[in-house]
Amino acid sequence: MRHGKSSRYGRYAGGPDPLAPPVDLSEALDAVAEDVMAGYSPERAMREYLRRGSRSMTGLDDLAGRVAQRRRDLLGRHRLDGTLQEVRRLLDEAVLEERKQLARDIRMDDTDRSFREMRLQGLPASTAAAVTDLADYDWQSGTARERYEQIKDLLGREMLDQRFAGMKDALQNATDEDRAAIAEMLRDLNDLLDKHARGEDTPEDFRDFMARHGDQFPEDPQDIDELIDALAKRSAAAQRMLRSMTPEQRAELMALSAQAFGSPELMDQLARLDANLQGLRPGEDWTGSEDFGGDQGLGLGDGTGVLQDLAELDELAEQLAQDYAGSTLSDLDVDALGRQLGEDAAASARTLAQLERALRDSGLLRRGTDGDLRLSPRAMRRLGKSLLRDAAGRLSGRQGQRDTRHAGAAGELTGASRSWQFGDVEPWDVTRTVTNAIGRTAAAGGDPASGLRLEVQDVEVQETEARTQAAVALLVDTSFSMAAEGRWVPMKRTALALHHLVSTRFRGDALHLVTFGRYAQAVRIEDLTALPPLREQGTNLHHALMLATRFFRQHPTRQPVLLVVTDGEPTARLMPHGESWFSYPPEPETVRATVAELDRVGRLGAEVTFFRLGGDPGLERFLAAMARRVGGRVVAPDPEDLGAAVVGEFLRRRAPRFPSAFGDVDRD
């Protein structure tokens, strides 16, 4: 029997999962667009969405909160005197065993016994001083001598573990040969670093060093810079650990370090190593400290590891904050996040990074000439379509009207047809088109039954009644009250929905967008969409009407349609010298100037509709009087219904059989 090769399966670890479904951008774009409408830049809106996340996606803020909690847990769980406590325990055990031996050794000279007991009794209270004092003591108990030797061995392994992770366990029960090998590695390492600092090392020097001592470096550095980076991070963490101790603990540890492995050479080589690394990597944090407040003691090696964890958490917090120039989620160290918070956090980070890349690469966001991200025309169309659909839904929900995608055709059908011409948007007359193709094919000697091929000259379209093209001016109030009263976003959504309707269903119409606060100005739809809330007083409807009048005169053959969205009486007017004059309450001269400009609009034959937001009685009286002067209308929708009201009114004007979605508030 033949057997195939056995296979092993496990978690994919090669970066983004190639089998993962593509990121759905719909929810992200809607959220980004909503924040853009509220005044955020597209860049900030995207970052805010990535921070918040969604119901199905963990955001950056969530991950940052977990990083901060992990940091608090480490500081609140541990203290740094673990090595000192272990040395104290071994010392107490050694002294106790020695006293037991002195008590039961009946052959010992009494004077010698008394001398030894006095020496043990007179040991300094300081652990380090007691260990040093017993360095030349002739232990009578074998167990006591073993405990004391364990102190020196522990100190040596801890000192090495501070600089080389895992060394404490690797050197447990180490022989003299093992210690000699470590001493040789330190000498060779320092010689290599000295040579590198002078610029005299070669790649061959590094390879020779790794060939001799590579088993001491599980990180498997590929060059000397990677080696230095890894060692410097660990060494700097060791320095921060020392600085995090109390002065008493630090003094005790420094005094004990001389006993490491019973050889002062070890400390000399480690001090030389620290100096080399600090000189080669001065950018590491060599002077910081942390405030530990827990009850779980840490040894020097484990403590240094915790300090490294804290430093890694700080780097992750900075990466997750994304508040430095040029930051992107590709900067996020996903492997470090997985080490600190678990694989679920790493997976969330990968999803966020993938979403950011997809948003940037989708064509929905693009950089302007100033370098800032903006909603692309494609995104504007997509958003406008969504907003128009929402407005249509509100219209049909209130009045039972048809979907706006069926409205706004070129005109009413007449029953006749004509040959298609470039630019025609009328529906095809399918019967006439197919008949033309059959006749042409038969005239050319072909058999229509064996197949029919349509040519451009075959196509006929259904004729419609001619419809007058319109010049539509939408004037939107951008004074501070619009933002303060929650009308800013509905105003923008309205403008975008109307813009999409005109640009896709009424392509022959011209749309002019004008904002008015202290001054009025014509704006592009993308500029209006990105406009932040303005903290300026003044409702200069006078200036806005002047711009509308100019626009209508530029299109004398089109039917003028004026739509005005405002929440306040006119409090500003444009002076002859071009300055804006503001006064509250409105001055009679401001009102007269505004009325005079509206009369000019009326003389051009404009169809005028005012959309009143809010219940100000003064505004209600003013707009009612303005509408009566020009035979216009006043509509008073709720802010959330503003888009449906404006779209509905536009369709009522442009498609007479399309009934208004809202009743008149006041009409002459």
Tab-separated table of C-alpha atoms in Angstrom, residues 8-273:
chain	number	residue	atom	x	y	z
A	8	ARG	CA	0.766	19.274	9.391
A	9	TYR	CA	-1.711	22.082	9.879
A	10	GLY	CA	-1.538	25.131	12.098
A	11	ARG	CA	-2.334	28.791	12.389
A	12	TYR	CA	-1.254	30.848	9.368
A	13	ALA	CA	1.590	33.158	10.405
A	14	GLY	CA	2.678	34.741	7.142
A	15	GLY	CA	1.088	38.193	7.448
A	16	PRO	CA	-2.419	39.110	6.246
A	17	ASP	CA	-4.547	36.019	5.660
A	18	PRO	CA	-4.742	35.540	1.859
A	19	LEU	CA	-8.044	33.677	2.261
A	20	ALA	CA	-9.685	36.317	4.441
A	21	PRO	CA	-12.718	38.040	2.864
A	22	PRO	CA	-12.102	41.561	1.551
A	23	VAL	CA	-12.784	44.421	3.920
A	24	ASP	CA	-16.277	45.893	3.584
A	25	LEU	CA	-15.807	49.612	3.038
A	26	SER	CA	-19.492	50.566	3.091
A	27	GLU	CA	-19.771	51.032	6.843
A	28	ALA	CA	-16.392	52.743	7.015
A	29	LEU	CA	-17.209	55.189	4.221
A	30	ASP	CA	-20.573	56.044	5.770
A	31	ALA	CA	-18.921	56.746	9.117
A	32	VAL	CA	-16.093	58.767	7.545
A	33	ALA	CA	-18.548	60.772	5.452
A	34	GLU	CA	-20.717	61.526	8.483
A	35	ASP	CA	-17.722	62.938	10.353
A	36	VAL	CA	-16.665	64.912	7.276
A	37	MET	CA	-20.152	66.400	7.207
A	38	ALA	CA	-19.727	67.357	10.861
A	39	GLY	CA	-16.603	69.313	9.993
A	40	TYR	CA	-13.748	66.823	10.298
A	41	SER	CA	-11.185	66.579	7.545
A	42	PRO	CA	-11.341	63.231	5.679
A	43	GLU	CA	-7.964	62.305	7.218
A	44	ARG	CA	-9.198	62.983	10.738
A	45	ALA	CA	-12.563	61.368	10.027
A	46	MET	CA	-10.823	58.183	8.882
A	47	ARG	CA	-8.604	58.185	11.956
A	48	GLU	CA	-11.576	58.752	14.251
A	49	TYR	CA	-13.365	55.783	12.701
A	50	LEU	CA	-10.300	53.599	13.148
A	51	ARG	CA	-10.114	54.786	16.756
A	52	ARG	CA	-13.778	54.070	17.511
A	53	GLY	CA	-14.066	50.838	15.593
A	54	SER	CA	-17.555	49.453	15.063
A	55	ARG	CA	-19.904	46.825	16.401
A	56	SER	CA	-17.951	44.136	14.603
A	57	MET	CA	-14.454	45.628	14.768
A	58	THR	CA	-12.219	46.541	17.697
A	59	GLY	CA	-10.893	50.080	17.376
A	60	LEU	CA	-7.545	51.631	18.223
A	61	ASP	CA	-8.897	53.217	21.403
A	62	ASP	CA	-9.972	49.810	22.652
A	63	LEU	CA	-6.525	48.365	21.975
A	64	ALA	CA	-4.859	51.404	23.559
A	65	GLY	CA	-7.008	50.938	26.652
A	66	ARG	CA	-5.912	47.317	26.937
A	67	VAL	CA	-2.268	48.371	26.541
A	68	ALA	CA	-2.676	50.921	29.344
A	69	GLN	CA	-4.379	48.335	31.575
A	70	ARG	CA	-1.602	45.814	30.918
A	71	ARG	CA	0.933	48.439	31.971
A	72	ARG	CA	-0.973	49.185	35.191
A	73	ASP	CA	-1.221	45.468	35.938
A	74	LEU	CA	2.544	44.970	35.621
A	75	LEU	CA	3.319	47.898	37.900
A	76	GLY	CA	0.629	46.980	40.396
A	77	ARG	CA	1.551	43.303	40.615
A	78	HIS	CA	5.336	43.381	41.068
A	79	ARG	CA	8.117	44.745	43.218
A	80	LEU	CA	11.823	44.719	42.401
A	81	ASP	CA	13.417	43.198	45.475
A	82	GLY	CA	12.988	39.591	44.409
A	83	THR	CA	16.722	38.935	44.123
A	84	LEU	CA	17.447	40.627	47.454
A	85	GLN	CA	14.712	38.591	49.125
A	86	GLU	CA	16.056	35.359	47.633
A	87	VAL	CA	19.595	36.204	48.764
A	88	ARG	CA	18.261	36.977	52.250
A	89	ARG	CA	16.465	33.634	52.351
A	90	LEU	CA	19.565	31.700	51.292
A	91	LEU	CA	21.694	33.636	53.784
A	92	ASP	CA	19.296	32.938	56.657
A	93	GLU	CA	19.225	29.249	55.740
A	94	ALA	CA	23.037	29.137	55.603
A	95	VAL	CA	23.403	30.815	59.026
A	96	LEU	CA	20.753	28.569	60.571
A	97	GLU	CA	22.385	25.390	59.235
A	98	GLU	CA	25.780	26.593	60.443
A	99	ARG	CA	24.434	27.240	63.948
A	100	LYS	CA	22.882	23.782	64.025
A	101	GLN	CA	26.214	22.272	63.037
A	102	LEU	CA	28.074	24.264	65.701
A	103	ALA	CA	25.619	23.076	68.355
A	104	ARG	CA	25.878	19.391	67.545
A	105	ASP	CA	29.624	19.170	66.815
A	106	ILE	CA	30.899	17.897	70.147
A	107	ARG	CA	34.473	17.517	68.882
A	108	MET	CA	34.861	21.234	68.125
A	109	ASP	CA	37.010	23.310	70.411
A	110	ASP	CA	34.788	25.410	72.683
A	111	THR	CA	36.803	28.543	72.017
A	112	ASP	CA	36.486	28.035	68.245
A	113	ARG	CA	32.762	27.351	68.661
A	114	SER	CA	32.265	30.532	70.705
A	115	PHE	CA	34.253	32.575	68.207
A	116	ARG	CA	32.154	31.294	65.316
A	117	GLU	CA	28.876	31.830	67.167
A	118	MET	CA	29.917	35.396	68.024
A	119	ARG	CA	30.765	36.066	64.368
A	120	LEU	CA	27.388	34.761	63.207
A	121	GLN	CA	25.647	36.675	65.977
A	122	GLY	CA	27.409	39.887	64.992
A	123	LEU	CA	26.571	39.810	61.287
A	124	PRO	CA	25.473	43.227	59.927
A	125	ALA	CA	21.748	43.767	59.370
A	126	SER	CA	22.459	44.612	55.756
A	127	THR	CA	22.145	41.546	53.519
A	128	ALA	CA	24.984	42.707	51.277
A	129	ALA	CA	27.273	43.477	54.201
A	130	ALA	CA	26.539	40.092	55.814
A	131	VAL	CA	27.253	38.236	52.565
A	132	THR	CA	30.514	40.159	52.157
A	133	ASP	CA	31.481	39.570	55.771
A	134	LEU	CA	31.073	35.806	55.294
A	135	ALA	CA	33.156	35.701	52.109
A	136	ASP	CA	36.176	34.262	53.983
A	137	TYR	CA	34.187	32.266	56.542
A	138	ASP	CA	35.168	28.623	56.896
A	139	TRP	CA	31.806	26.890	56.887
A	140	GLN	CA	31.491	23.814	59.095
A	141	SER	CA	28.137	22.743	57.675
A	142	GLY	CA	28.129	21.359	54.154
A	143	THR	CA	24.518	22.469	53.694
A	144	ALA	CA	25.371	25.988	54.894
A	145	ARG	CA	28.330	26.170	52.508
A	146	GLU	CA	26.067	25.044	49.630
A	147	ARG	CA	23.502	27.752	50.461
A	148	TYR	CA	26.215	30.406	50.514
A	149	GLU	CA	27.614	29.242	47.173
A	150	GLN	CA	24.082	29.372	45.794
A	151	ILE	CA	24.029	33.071	46.682
A	152	LYS	CA	27.087	33.755	44.536
A	153	ASP	CA	25.749	31.569	41.747
A	154	LEU	CA	22.315	33.269	41.903
A	155	LEU	CA	23.867	36.726	41.741
A	156	GLY	CA	25.996	35.771	38.748
A	157	ARG	CA	23.084	34.246	36.869
A	158	GLU	CA	20.813	37.213	37.680
A	159	MET	CA	23.434	39.725	36.573
A	160	LEU	CA	23.833	37.901	33.278
A	161	ASP	CA	20.087	37.437	32.891
A	162	GLN	CA	19.711	41.195	33.081
A	163	ARG	CA	21.746	41.540	29.878
A	164	PHE	CA	21.011	38.201	28.180
A	165	ALA	CA	17.436	36.964	28.493
A	166	GLY	CA	17.173	33.337	29.601
A	167	MET	CA	20.710	33.140	30.961
A	168	LYS	CA	19.520	32.542	34.531
A	169	ASP	CA	17.867	29.262	33.632
A	170	ALA	CA	20.541	28.273	31.135
A	171	LEU	CA	23.303	28.529	33.757
A	172	GLN	CA	21.501	26.722	36.552
A	173	ASN	CA	23.846	24.076	37.919
A	174	ALA	CA	26.549	25.501	35.653
A	175	THR	CA	30.053	24.088	35.826
A	176	ASP	CA	33.285	26.020	35.990
A	177	GLU	CA	33.706	25.351	32.269
A	178	ASP	CA	30.301	26.963	31.607
A	179	ARG	CA	31.275	30.045	33.581
A	180	ALA	CA	34.593	30.230	31.769
A	181	ALA	CA	32.742	30.087	28.441
A	182	ILE	CA	30.515	32.978	29.527
A	183	ALA	CA	33.540	35.012	30.579
A	184	GLU	CA	35.160	34.352	27.216
A	185	MET	CA	31.961	35.360	25.373
A	186	LEU	CA	31.822	38.657	27.283
A	187	ARG	CA	35.440	39.441	26.475
A	188	ASP	CA	34.938	38.642	22.789
A	189	LEU	CA	31.701	40.630	22.674
A	190	ASN	CA	33.278	43.703	24.220
A	191	ASP	CA	36.242	43.443	21.874
A	192	LEU	CA	33.863	43.275	18.904
A	193	LEU	CA	31.883	46.286	20.146
A	194	ASP	CA	35.076	48.259	20.734
A	195	LYS	CA	36.162	47.479	17.200
A	196	HIS	CA	32.752	48.462	15.820
A	197	ALA	CA	32.811	51.767	17.715
A	198	ARG	CA	36.130	52.558	16.056
A	199	GLY	CA	34.724	51.597	12.643
A	200	GLU	CA	37.275	48.823	12.204
A	201	ASP	CA	35.024	45.762	12.275
A	202	THR	CA	34.063	43.711	9.236
A	203	PRO	CA	31.128	41.391	8.507
A	204	GLU	CA	33.580	38.527	8.895
A	205	ASP	CA	34.246	39.608	12.502
A	206	PHE	CA	30.546	39.319	13.266
A	207	ARG	CA	30.266	35.931	11.585
A	208	ASP	CA	33.262	34.636	13.532
A	209	PHE	CA	31.767	35.844	16.797
A	210	MET	CA	28.402	34.193	16.080
A	211	ALA	CA	30.133	30.977	15.049
A	212	ARG	CA	31.789	30.802	18.476
A	213	HIS	CA	29.003	32.175	20.677
A	214	GLY	CA	25.797	32.162	18.614
A	215	ASP	CA	24.097	29.675	20.956
A	216	GLN	CA	24.027	32.428	23.610
A	217	PHE	CA	21.802	34.628	21.409
A	218	PRO	CA	18.378	33.064	20.740
A	219	GLU	CA	17.323	36.255	18.894
A	220	ASP	CA	19.553	35.077	16.021
A	221	PRO	CA	20.742	38.537	14.886
A	222	GLN	CA	21.724	38.721	11.225
A	223	ASP	CA	24.304	41.476	11.548
A	224	ILE	CA	26.092	43.447	14.208
A	225	ASP	CA	23.477	46.224	14.226
A	226	GLU	CA	20.712	43.755	15.051
A	227	LEU	CA	22.912	42.322	17.792
A	228	ILE	CA	23.582	45.763	19.274
A	229	ASP	CA	19.893	46.729	19.054
A	230	ALA	CA	18.791	43.661	20.992
A	231	LEU	CA	21.524	43.979	23.638
A	232	ALA	CA	21.032	47.733	24.064
A	233	LYS	CA	17.284	47.412	24.670
A	234	ARG	CA	17.922	44.810	27.365
A	235	SER	CA	20.808	46.710	28.935
A	236	ALA	CA	18.843	49.968	29.019
A	237	ALA	CA	15.958	48.127	30.680
A	238	ALA	CA	18.404	46.827	33.305
A	239	GLN	CA	19.522	50.393	34.022
A	240	ARG	CA	15.910	51.543	34.343
A	241	MET	CA	15.251	48.696	36.746
A	242	LEU	CA	18.112	49.806	38.982
A	243	ARG	CA	16.797	53.351	38.921
A	244	SER	CA	13.332	52.063	39.835
A	245	MET	CA	14.640	50.560	43.079
A	246	THR	CA	14.834	52.449	46.336
A	247	PRO	CA	18.272	53.893	47.125
A	248	GLU	CA	18.683	51.262	49.857
A	249	GLN	CA	17.834	48.392	47.505
A	250	ARG	CA	20.160	49.756	44.850
A	251	ALA	CA	23.035	50.106	47.309
A	252	GLU	CA	22.488	46.552	48.588
A	253	LEU	CA	22.471	45.161	45.055
A	254	MET	CA	25.625	47.020	44.043
A	255	ALA	CA	27.414	45.716	47.088
A	256	LEU	CA	26.233	42.161	46.416
A	257	SER	CA	27.214	42.262	42.752
A	258	ALA	CA	30.884	41.898	43.652
A	259	GLN	CA	30.078	38.381	44.892
A	260	ALA	CA	28.597	37.292	41.546
A	261	PHE	CA	30.087	33.898	40.679
A	262	GLY	CA	32.719	34.804	43.259
A	263	SER	CA	34.562	36.684	40.505
A	264	PRO	CA	34.878	40.488	40.248
A	265	GLU	CA	35.815	40.028	36.569
A	266	LEU	CA	32.172	39.335	35.698
A	267	MET	CA	31.061	42.736	36.933
A	268	ASP	CA	33.964	44.413	35.172
A	269	GLN	CA	32.982	42.856	31.848
A	270	LEU	CA	29.294	43.698	32.364
A	271	ALA	CA	30.140	47.298	33.229
A	272	ARG	CA	32.284	47.472	30.090
A	273	LEU	CA	29.404	46.017	28.058
